Amino acid sequence: MSELNQKQLLELVTSVNVAPGNARVRALVARVVGDLFKTIDELDVSADEFWKAADWLSRLGTSGQVGLITAGLGFDRLLDIRADEADERAGRSGGTPRAIEGPLYVAGAPLSKVEARLDEGNSAGEVFVMEGQVRTLAGQPVAHALIDVWHANSQGGYSHFFPGLKPYELRRRIETDAKGHYRFRTALPPGYSIPPNSPTSELFEALGRHGHRPAHVHFLVAAPGQRTLTTQVNIPGDTYIDDDFAFATRDGLIVELERGVAPAGYESLGISAPFVRSRFDFVTQPAATAGEASPAARLARVQATAGRG
Ligand code: BEZ
Ligand code: FE
């Protein structure tokens, strides 16, 4: 091969091919590689710095923490901002705001009708009940909506990702009744922190940033004909409520807590003493396409469309 300067190398890297490949992938890779060539040149990145970064990326990949980095560097929220902007352009508004799914969703949680205990009878922590209704923009109840709910345990760990939790602990799917009602009992969750001594913590330490999220509960709300809503609610009073490492807290998603609620009427959830309650209704938009009503979370959605370029 002949001698090359930087520009010629970039042209070669982004143009050589033996088959058309995927035009979109080629365009994206050309752009990203071009931007990185420019970054290396303009910031005078040394070979040692480059290989250190490559090693970090390899370790990040094997650690399964890519989803922590995308959130912590703002990409997950960026996608939500772009989706909100697209909605605004399309004249679609109203309903419960979307909020990032995060990387800790697990499909296939046990399914209950109308109410559930997420804590599987383990009564550690403050007893917390969330209840409400799924409604349309017009205020009609959404019958038999599916609410997938998940959150962290008292140490900020999620089942399937953190040792010591049972499969699907603190994860449930709840089918609402004909009037769209749901309720569940769990323990009031704390916040989440990125794992220490990990590729993620290495980066955030180097950036001088913390890796904490305020206390929150995740939801995926789906029903035929309604646009699937991915959101999360925040528990008020958390130190990080306005300083989320994943930039995901939003107005309208901070719930109100009622403390010392009398247990009458909550016996089926095993409650016999005053507890903490939050009432929260989910308001969903009409789906514009069948795909928008799919109850799939982000990875399943991508896998369903894989190969469509
Ligand atoms: C979470 O929802 O707990 C989460 C979101 C983004 C990164 C890490 C955790
Ligand atoms: Fe979370």
mmCIF file with all atom_site columns, N, CA and C in Angstrom, residues 79-140:
data_model
loop_
_atom_site.group_PDB
_atom_site.id
_atom_site.type_symbol
_atom_site.label_atom_id
_atom_site.label_alt_id
_atom_site.label_comp_id
_atom_site.label_asym_id
_atom_site.label_entity_id
_atom_site.label_seq_id
_atom_site.pdbx_PDB_ins_code
_atom_site.Cartn_x
_atom_site.Cartn_y
_atom_site.Cartn_z
_atom_site.occupancy
_atom_site.B_iso_or_equiv
_atom_site.pdbx_formal_charge
_atom_site.auth_seq_id
_atom_site.auth_comp_id
_atom_site.auth_asym_id
_atom_site.auth_atom_id
_atom_site.pdbx_PDB_model_num
ATOM 1   N N  . LEU A 1 79  ? -31.873 10.998  23.791 1.00 0.00 ? 79  LEU A N  1
ATOM 2   C CA . LEU A 1 79  ? -32.861 10.329  22.941 1.00 0.00 ? 79  LEU A CA 1
ATOM 3   C C  . LEU A 1 79  ? -34.282 10.713  23.369 1.00 0.00 ? 79  LEU A C  1
ATOM 4   N N  . ASP A 1 80  ? -34.495 10.872  24.680 1.00 0.00 ? 80  ASP A N  1
ATOM 5   C CA . ASP A 1 80  ? -35.819 11.309  25.149 1.00 0.00 ? 80  ASP A CA 1
ATOM 6   C C  . ASP A 1 80  ? -36.103 12.751  24.724 1.00 0.00 ? 80  ASP A C  1
ATOM 7   N N  . ILE A 1 81  ? -35.088 13.601  24.812 1.00 0.00 ? 81  ILE A N  1
ATOM 8   C CA . ILE A 1 81  ? -35.288 15.004  24.391 1.00 0.00 ? 81  ILE A CA 1
ATOM 9   C C  . ILE A 1 81  ? -35.646 15.035  22.909 1.00 0.00 ? 81  ILE A C  1
ATOM 10  N N  . ARG A 1 82  ? -34.928 14.235  22.117 1.00 0.00 ? 82  ARG A N  1
ATOM 11  C CA . ARG A 1 82  ? -35.213 14.197  20.671 1.00 0.00 ? 82  ARG A CA 1
ATOM 12  C C  . ARG A 1 82  ? -36.621 13.652  20.399 1.00 0.00 ? 82  ARG A C  1
ATOM 13  N N  . ALA A 1 83  ? -37.033 12.650  21.193 1.00 0.00 ? 83  ALA A N  1
ATOM 14  C CA . ALA A 1 83  ? -38.389 12.101  21.015 1.00 0.00 ? 83  ALA A CA 1
ATOM 15  C C  . ALA A 1 83  ? -39.432 13.165  21.387 1.00 0.00 ? 83  ALA A C  1
ATOM 16  N N  . ASP A 1 84  ? -39.166 13.922  22.453 1.00 0.00 ? 84  ASP A N  1
ATOM 17  C CA . ASP A 1 84  ? -40.096 15.007  22.834 1.00 0.00 ? 84  ASP A CA 1
ATOM 18  C C  . ASP A 1 84  ? -40.170 16.063  21.728 1.00 0.00 ? 84  ASP A C  1
ATOM 19  N N  . GLU A 1 85  ? -38.994 16.386  21.152 1.00 0.00 ? 85  GLU A N  1
ATOM 20  C CA . GLU A 1 85  ? -38.975 17.394  20.082 1.00 0.00 ? 85  GLU A CA 1
ATOM 21  C C  . GLU A 1 85  ? -39.748 16.894  18.852 1.00 0.00 ? 85  GLU A C  1
ATOM 22  N N  . ALA A 1 86  ? -39.572 15.602  18.541 1.00 0.00 ? 86  ALA A N  1
ATOM 23  C CA . ALA A 1 86  ? -40.303 15.034  17.386 1.00 0.00 ? 86  ALA A CA 1
ATOM 24  C C  . ALA A 1 86  ? -41.805 15.071  17.659 1.00 0.00 ? 86  ALA A C  1
ATOM 25  N N  . ASP A 1 87  ? -42.189 14.787  18.894 1.00 0.00 ? 87  ASP A N  1
ATOM 26  C CA . ASP A 1 87  ? -43.620 14.837  19.256 1.00 0.00 ? 87  ASP A CA 1
ATOM 27  C C  . ASP A 1 87  ? -44.162 16.249  19.083 1.00 0.00 ? 87  ASP A C  1
ATOM 28  N N  . GLU A 1 88  ? -43.367 17.217  19.526 1.00 0.00 ? 88  GLU A N  1
ATOM 29  C CA . GLU A 1 88  ? -43.818 18.608  19.435 1.00 0.00 ? 88  GLU A CA 1
ATOM 30  C C  . GLU A 1 88  ? -44.027 18.987  17.972 1.00 0.00 ? 88  GLU A C  1
ATOM 31  N N  . ARG A 1 89  ? -43.064 18.580  17.122 1.00 0.00 ? 89  ARG A N  1
ATOM 32  C CA . ARG A 1 89  ? -43.203 18.893  15.684 1.00 0.00 ? 89  ARG A CA 1
ATOM 33  C C  . ARG A 1 89  ? -44.441 18.227  15.099 1.00 0.00 ? 89  ARG A C  1
ATOM 34  N N  . ALA A 1 90  ? -44.766 17.026  15.624 1.00 0.00 ? 90  ALA A N  1
ATOM 35  C CA . ALA A 1 90  ? -45.910 16.279  15.087 1.00 0.00 ? 90  ALA A CA 1
ATOM 36  C C  . ALA A 1 90  ? -47.217 16.672  15.768 1.00 0.00 ? 90  ALA A C  1
ATOM 37  N N  . GLY A 1 91  ? -47.140 17.629  16.707 1.00 0.00 ? 91  GLY A N  1
ATOM 38  C CA . GLY A 1 91  ? -48.362 18.069  17.393 1.00 0.00 ? 91  GLY A CA 1
ATOM 39  C C  . GLY A 1 91  ? -48.873 17.047  18.397 1.00 0.00 ? 91  GLY A C  1
ATOM 40  N N  . ARG A 1 92  ? -47.975 16.215  18.899 1.00 0.00 ? 92  ARG A N  1
ATOM 41  C CA . ARG A 1 92  ? -48.400 15.215  19.897 1.00 0.00 ? 92  ARG A CA 1
ATOM 42  C C  . ARG A 1 92  ? -47.961 15.700  21.271 1.00 0.00 ? 92  ARG A C  1
ATOM 43  N N  . SER A 1 93  ? -48.897 15.837  22.163 1.00 0.00 ? 93  SER A N  1
ATOM 44  C CA . SER A 1 93  ? -48.521 16.332  23.488 1.00 0.00 ? 93  SER A CA 1
ATOM 45  C C  . SER A 1 93  ? -49.454 15.752  24.540 1.00 0.00 ? 93  SER A C  1
ATOM 46  N N  . GLY A 1 94  ? -49.080 15.966  25.788 1.00 0.00 ? 94  GLY A N  1
ATOM 47  C CA . GLY A 1 94  ? -49.922 15.543  26.900 1.00 0.00 ? 94  GLY A CA 1
ATOM 48  C C  . GLY A 1 94  ? -49.562 14.172  27.408 1.00 0.00 ? 94  GLY A C  1
ATOM 49  N N  . GLY A 1 95  ? -50.095 13.881  28.563 1.00 0.00 ? 95  GLY A N  1
ATOM 50  C CA . GLY A 1 95  ? -49.835 12.583  29.172 1.00 0.00 ? 95  GLY A CA 1
ATOM 51  C C  . GLY A 1 95  ? -48.637 12.616  30.103 1.00 0.00 ? 95  GLY A C  1
ATOM 52  N N  . THR A 1 96  ? -48.355 11.478  30.685 1.00 0.00 ? 96  THR A N  1
ATOM 53  C CA . THR A 1 96  ? -47.226 11.360  31.607 1.00 0.00 ? 96  THR A CA 1
ATOM 54  C C  . THR A 1 96  ? -45.931 11.486  30.814 1.00 0.00 ? 96  THR A C  1
ATOM 55  N N  . PRO A 1 97  ? -44.998 12.330  31.284 1.00 0.00 ? 97  PRO A N  1
ATOM 56  C CA . PRO A 1 97  ? -43.740 12.462  30.537 1.00 0.00 ? 97  PRO A CA 1
ATOM 57  C C  . PRO A 1 97  ? -42.977 11.139  30.478 1.00 0.00 ? 97  PRO A C  1
ATOM 58  N N  . ARG A 1 98  ? -42.280 10.950  29.384 1.00 0.00 ? 98  ARG A N  1
ATOM 59  C CA . ARG A 1 98  ? -41.394 9.782   29.286 1.00 0.00 ? 98  ARG A CA 1
ATOM 60  C C  . ARG A 1 98  ? -40.142 10.041  30.112 1.00 0.00 ? 98  ARG A C  1
ATOM 61  N N  . ALA A 1 99  ? -39.517 8.986   30.567 1.00 0.00 ? 99  ALA A N  1
ATOM 62  C CA . ALA A 1 99  ? -38.205 9.097   31.223 1.00 0.00 ? 99  ALA A CA 1
ATOM 63  C C  . ALA A 1 99  ? -37.427 7.827   30.889 1.00 0.00 ? 99  ALA A C  1
ATOM 64  N N  . ILE A 1 100 ? -36.130 7.938   30.892 1.00 0.00 ? 100 ILE A N  1
ATOM 65  C CA . ILE A 1 100 ? -35.269 6.868   30.371 1.00 0.00 ? 100 ILE A CA 1
ATOM 66  C C  . ILE A 1 100 ? -35.583 5.495   30.978 1.00 0.00 ? 100 ILE A C  1
ATOM 67  N N  . GLU A 1 101 ? -35.426 4.471   30.166 1.00 0.00 ? 101 GLU A N  1
ATOM 68  C CA . GLU A 1 101 ? -35.630 3.099   30.660 1.00 0.00 ? 101 GLU A CA 1
ATOM 69  C C  . GLU A 1 101 ? -34.478 2.681   31.565 1.00 0.00 ? 101 GLU A C  1
ATOM 70  N N  . GLY A 1 102 ? -33.262 3.122   31.221 1.00 0.00 ? 102 GLY A N  1
ATOM 71  C CA . GLY A 1 102 ? -32.087 2.657   31.967 1.00 0.00 ? 102 GLY A CA 1
ATOM 72  C C  . GLY A 1 102 ? -31.718 1.245   31.542 1.00 0.00 ? 102 GLY A C  1
ATOM 73  N N  . PRO A 1 103 ? -30.561 0.770   32.016 1.00 0.00 ? 103 PRO A N  1
ATOM 74  C CA . PRO A 1 103 ? -30.052 -0.522  31.534 1.00 0.00 ? 103 PRO A CA 1
ATOM 75  C C  . PRO A 1 103 ? -30.463 -1.710  32.400 1.00 0.00 ? 103 PRO A C  1
ATOM 76  N N  . LEU A 1 104 ? -31.393 -1.524  33.354 1.00 0.00 ? 104 LEU A N  1
ATOM 77  C CA . LEU A 1 104 ? -31.588 -2.569  34.355 1.00 0.00 ? 104 LEU A CA 1
ATOM 78  C C  . LEU A 1 104 ? -32.962 -3.231  34.276 1.00 0.00 ? 104 LEU A C  1
ATOM 79  N N  . TYR A 1 105 ? -33.613 -3.075  33.134 1.00 0.00 ? 105 TYR A N  1
ATOM 80  C CA . TYR A 1 105 ? -34.897 -3.752  32.903 1.00 0.00 ? 105 TYR A CA 1
ATOM 81  C C  . TYR A 1 105 ? -34.652 -5.229  32.608 1.00 0.00 ? 105 TYR A C  1
ATOM 82  N N  . VAL A 1 106 ? -35.541 -6.071  33.098 1.00 0.00 ? 106 VAL A N  1
ATOM 83  C CA . VAL A 1 106 ? -35.497 -7.496  32.742 1.00 0.00 ? 106 VAL A CA 1
ATOM 84  C C  . VAL A 1 106 ? -36.909 -7.900  32.325 1.00 0.00 ? 106 VAL A C  1
ATOM 85  N N  . ALA A 1 107 ? -37.038 -8.493  31.148 1.00 0.00 ? 107 ALA A N  1
ATOM 86  C CA . ALA A 1 107 ? -38.359 -8.902  30.655 1.00 0.00 ? 107 ALA A CA 1
ATOM 87  C C  . ALA A 1 107 ? -38.831 -10.141 31.410 1.00 0.00 ? 107 ALA A C  1
ATOM 88  N N  . GLY A 1 108 ? -40.143 -10.334 31.402 1.00 0.00 ? 108 GLY A N  1
ATOM 89  C CA . GLY A 1 108 ? -40.705 -11.593 31.897 1.00 0.00 ? 108 GLY A CA 1
ATOM 90  C C  . GLY A 1 108 ? -40.964 -11.639 33.394 1.00 0.00 ? 108 GLY A C  1
ATOM 91  N N  . ALA A 1 109 ? -41.140 -10.486 34.032 1.00 0.00 ? 109 ALA A N  1
ATOM 92  C CA . ALA A 1 109 ? -41.434 -10.490 35.473 1.00 0.00 ? 109 ALA A CA 1
ATOM 93  C C  . ALA A 1 109 ? -42.785 -11.164 35.723 1.00 0.00 ? 109 ALA A C  1
ATOM 94  N N  . PRO A 1 110 ? -42.976 -11.750 36.914 1.00 0.00 ? 110 PRO A N  1
ATOM 95  C CA . PRO A 1 110 ? -44.254 -12.410 37.217 1.00 0.00 ? 110 PRO A CA 1
ATOM 96  C C  . PRO A 1 110 ? -45.432 -11.450 37.016 1.00 0.00 ? 110 PRO A C  1
ATOM 97  N N  . LEU A 1 111 ? -46.519 -12.018 36.512 1.00 0.00 ? 111 LEU A N  1
ATOM 98  C CA . LEU A 1 111 ? -47.698 -11.219 36.159 1.00 0.00 ? 111 LEU A CA 1
ATOM 99  C C  . LEU A 1 111 ? -48.775 -11.368 37.237 1.00 0.00 ? 111 LEU A C  1
ATOM 100 N N  . SER A 1 112 ? -49.314 -10.260 37.715 1.00 0.00 ? 112 SER A N  1
ATOM 101 C CA . SER A 1 112 ? -50.410 -10.296 38.692 1.00 0.00 ? 112 SER A CA 1
ATOM 102 C C  . SER A 1 112 ? -51.562 -9.472  38.154 1.00 0.00 ? 112 SER A C  1
ATOM 103 N N  . LYS A 1 113 ? -52.740 -9.753  38.659 1.00 0.00 ? 113 LYS A N  1
ATOM 104 C CA . LYS A 1 113 ? -53.890 -8.944  38.260 1.00 0.00 ? 113 LYS A CA 1
ATOM 105 C C  . LYS A 1 113 ? -54.160 -7.879  39.322 1.00 0.00 ? 113 LYS A C  1
ATOM 106 N N  . VAL A 1 114 ? -54.206 -6.668  38.897 1.00 0.00 ? 114 VAL A N  1
ATOM 107 C CA . VAL A 1 114 ? -54.630 -5.486  39.677 1.00 0.00 ? 114 VAL A CA 1
ATOM 108 C C  . VAL A 1 114 ? -53.676 -5.085  40.808 1.00 0.00 ? 114 VAL A C  1
ATOM 109 N N  . GLU A 1 115 ? -53.219 -6.063  41.617 1.00 0.00 ? 115 GLU A N  1
ATOM 110 C CA . GLU A 1 115 ? -52.300 -5.665  42.682 1.00 0.00 ? 115 GLU A CA 1
ATOM 111 C C  . GLU A 1 115 ? -51.194 -6.699  42.857 1.00 0.00 ? 115 GLU A C  1
ATOM 112 N N  . ALA A 1 116 ? -50.087 -6.260  43.456 1.00 0.00 ? 116 ALA A N  1
ATOM 113 C CA . ALA A 1 116 ? -48.953 -7.174  43.634 1.00 0.00 ? 116 ALA A CA 1
ATOM 114 C C  . ALA A 1 116 ? -48.106 -6.714  44.795 1.00 0.00 ? 116 ALA A C  1
ATOM 115 N N  . ARG A 1 117 ? -47.336 -7.667  45.323 1.00 0.00 ? 117 ARG A N  1
ATOM 116 C CA . ARG A 1 117 ? -46.248 -7.338  46.262 1.00 0.00 ? 117 ARG A CA 1
ATOM 117 C C  . ARG A 1 117 ? -44.951 -7.540  45.516 1.00 0.00 ? 117 ARG A C  1
ATOM 118 N N  . LEU A 1 118 ? -44.164 -6.475  45.424 1.00 0.00 ? 118 LEU A N  1
ATOM 119 C CA . LEU A 1 118 ? -42.886 -6.585  44.707 1.00 0.00 ? 118 LEU A CA 1
ATOM 120 C C  . LEU A 1 118 ? -41.806 -7.168  45.614 1.00 0.00 ? 118 LEU A C  1
ATOM 121 N N  . ASP A 1 119 ? -42.067 -7.065  46.929 1.00 0.00 ? 119 ASP A N  1
ATOM 122 C CA . ASP A 1 119 ? -41.018 -7.415  47.895 1.00 0.00 ? 119 ASP A CA 1
ATOM 123 C C  . ASP A 1 119 ? -41.050 -8.881  48.310 1.00 0.00 ? 119 ASP A C  1
ATOM 124 N N  . GLU A 1 120 ? -41.963 -9.664  47.746 1.00 0.00 ? 120 GLU A N  1
ATOM 125 C CA . GLU A 1 120 ? -42.050 -11.105 47.996 1.00 0.00 ? 120 GLU A CA 1
ATOM 126 C C  . GLU A 1 120 ? -42.103 -11.430 49.488 1.00 0.00 ? 120 GLU A C  1
ATOM 127 N N  . GLY A 1 121 ? -42.817 -10.619 50.241 1.00 0.00 ? 121 GLY A N  1
ATOM 128 C CA . GLY A 1 121 ? -43.012 -10.934 51.658 1.00 0.00 ? 121 GLY A CA 1
ATOM 129 C C  . GLY A 1 121 ? -41.849 -10.512 52.537 1.00 0.00 ? 121 GLY A C  1
ATOM 130 N N  . ASN A 1 122 ? -40.761 -10.021 51.951 1.00 0.00 ? 122 ASN A N  1
ATOM 131 C CA . ASN A 1 122 ? -39.611 -9.564  52.733 1.00 0.00 ? 122 ASN A CA 1
ATOM 132 C C  . ASN A 1 122 ? -39.911 -8.127  53.168 1.00 0.00 ? 122 ASN A C  1
ATOM 133 N N  . SER A 1 123 ? -40.226 -7.942  54.449 1.00 0.00 ? 123 SER A N  1
ATOM 134 C CA . SER A 1 123 ? -40.763 -6.639  54.846 1.00 0.00 ? 123 SER A CA 1
ATOM 135 C C  . SER A 1 123 ? -39.694 -5.647  55.306 1.00 0.00 ? 123 SER A C  1
ATOM 136 N N  . ALA A 1 124 ? -38.428 -5.824  54.884 1.00 0.00 ? 124 ALA A N  1
ATOM 137 C CA . ALA A 1 124 ? -37.379 -4.857  55.260 1.00 0.00 ? 124 ALA A CA 1
ATOM 138 C C  . ALA A 1 124 ? -37.693 -3.497  54.628 1.00 0.00 ? 124 ALA A C  1
ATOM 139 N N  . GLY A 1 125 ? -37.400 -2.438  55.356 1.00 0.00 ? 125 GLY A N  1
ATOM 140 C CA . GLY A 1 125 ? -37.599 -1.094  54.790 1.00 0.00 ? 125 GLY A CA 1
ATOM 141 C C  . GLY A 1 125 ? -38.980 -0.560  55.091 1.00 0.00 ? 125 GLY A C  1
ATOM 142 N N  . GLU A 1 126 ? -39.207 0.697   54.695 1.00 0.00 ? 126 GLU A N  1
ATOM 143 C CA . GLU A 1 126 ? -40.502 1.334   54.945 1.00 0.00 ? 126 GLU A CA 1
ATOM 144 C C  . GLU A 1 126 ? -41.540 0.795   53.970 1.00 0.00 ? 126 GLU A C  1
ATOM 145 N N  . VAL A 1 127 ? -42.689 0.389   54.495 1.00 0.00 ? 127 VAL A N  1
ATOM 146 C CA . VAL A 1 127 ? -43.735 -0.159  53.614 1.00 0.00 ? 127 VAL A CA 1
ATOM 147 C C  . VAL A 1 127 ? -44.287 0.969   52.737 1.00 0.00 ? 127 VAL A C  1
ATOM 148 N N  . PHE A 1 128 ? -44.279 0.710   51.441 1.00 0.00 ? 128 PHE A N  1
ATOM 149 C CA . PHE A 1 128 ? -44.664 1.733   50.463 1.00 0.00 ? 128 PHE A CA 1
ATOM 150 C C  . PHE A 1 128 ? -45.693 1.135   49.510 1.00 0.00 ? 128 PHE A C  1
ATOM 151 N N  . VAL A 1 129 ? -46.793 1.844   49.346 1.00 0.00 ? 129 VAL A N  1
ATOM 152 C CA . VAL A 1 129 ? -47.807 1.414   48.376 1.00 0.00 ? 129 VAL A CA 1
ATOM 153 C C  . VAL A 1 129 ? -47.958 2.505   47.336 1.00 0.00 ? 129 VAL A C  1
ATOM 154 N N  . MET A 1 130 ? -47.923 2.100   46.085 1.00 0.00 ? 130 MET A N  1
ATOM 155 C CA . MET A 1 130 ? -48.247 3.033   44.995 1.00 0.00 ? 130 MET A CA 1
ATOM 156 C C  . MET A 1 130 ? -49.536 2.555   44.377 1.00 0.00 ? 130 MET A C  1
ATOM 157 N N  . GLU A 1 131 ? -50.399 3.480   44.095 1.00 0.00 ? 131 GLU A N  1
ATOM 158 C CA . GLU A 1 131 ? -51.667 3.066   43.481 1.00 0.00 ? 131 GLU A CA 1
ATOM 159 C C  . GLU A 1 131 ? -52.201 4.176   42.599 1.00 0.00 ? 131 GLU A C  1
ATOM 160 N N  . GLY A 1 132 ? -53.045 3.781   41.672 1.00 0.00 ? 132 GLY A N  1
ATOM 161 C CA . GLY A 1 132 ? -53.614 4.785   40.776 1.00 0.00 ? 132 GLY A CA 1
ATOM 162 C C  . GLY A 1 132 ? -54.308 4.111   39.611 1.00 0.00 ? 132 GLY A C  1
ATOM 163 N N  . GLN A 1 133 ? -54.356 4.878   38.530 1.00 0.00 ? 133 GLN A N  1
ATOM 164 C CA . GLN A 1 133 ? -55.141 4.453   37.372 1.00 0.00 ? 133 GLN A CA 1
ATOM 165 C C  . GLN A 1 133 ? -54.343 4.735   36.110 1.00 0.00 ? 133 GLN A C  1
ATOM 166 N N  . VAL A 1 134 ? -54.568 3.927   35.083 1.00 0.00 ? 134 VAL A N  1
ATOM 167 C CA . VAL A 1 134 ? -54.048 4.262   33.758 1.00 0.00 ? 134 VAL A CA 1
ATOM 168 C C  . VAL A 1 134 ? -55.212 4.882   32.984 1.00 0.00 ? 134 VAL A C  1
ATOM 169 N N  . ARG A 1 135 ? -54.972 6.081   32.444 1.00 0.00 ? 135 ARG A N  1
ATOM 170 C CA . ARG A 1 135 ? -56.027 6.815   31.743 1.00 0.00 ? 135 ARG A CA 1
ATOM 171 C C  . ARG A 1 135 ? -55.548 7.276   30.376 1.00 0.00 ? 135 ARG A C  1
ATOM 172 N N  . THR A 1 136 ? -56.503 7.539   29.500 1.00 0.00 ? 136 THR A N  1
ATOM 173 C CA . THR A 1 136 ? -56.179 8.119   28.201 1.00 0.00 ? 136 THR A CA 1
ATOM 174 C C  . THR A 1 136 ? -56.090 9.639   28.357 1.00 0.00 ? 136 THR A C  1
ATOM 175 N N  . LEU A 1 137 ? -55.641 10.308  27.291 1.00 0.00 ? 137 LEU A N  1
ATOM 176 C CA . LEU A 1 137 ? -55.580 11.776  27.320 1.00 0.00 ? 137 LEU A CA 1
ATOM 177 C C  . LEU A 1 137 ? -56.960 12.382  27.572 1.00 0.00 ? 137 LEU A C  1
ATOM 178 N N  . ALA A 1 138 ? -57.996 11.656  27.100 1.00 0.00 ? 138 ALA A N  1
ATOM 179 C CA . ALA A 1 138 ? -59.363 12.163  27.274 1.00 0.00 ? 138 ALA A CA 1
ATOM 180 C C  . ALA A 1 138 ? -59.922 11.817  28.652 1.00 0.00 ? 138 ALA A C  1
ATOM 181 N N  . GLY A 1 139 ? -59.118 11.157  29.477 1.00 0.00 ? 139 GLY A N  1
ATOM 182 C CA . GLY A 1 139 ? -59.555 10.852  30.838 1.00 0.00 ? 139 GLY A CA 1
ATOM 183 C C  . GLY A 1 139 ? -60.294 9.534   30.973 1.00 0.00 ? 139 GLY A C  1
ATOM 184 N N  . GLN A 1 140 ? -60.329 8.744   29.895 1.00 0.00 ? 140 GLN A N  1
ATOM 185 C CA . GLN A 1 140 ? -61.005 7.447   29.971 1.00 0.00 ? 140 GLN A CA 1
ATOM 186 C C  . GLN A 1 140 ? -60.087 6.411   30.611 1.00 0.00 ? 140 GLN A C  1
#
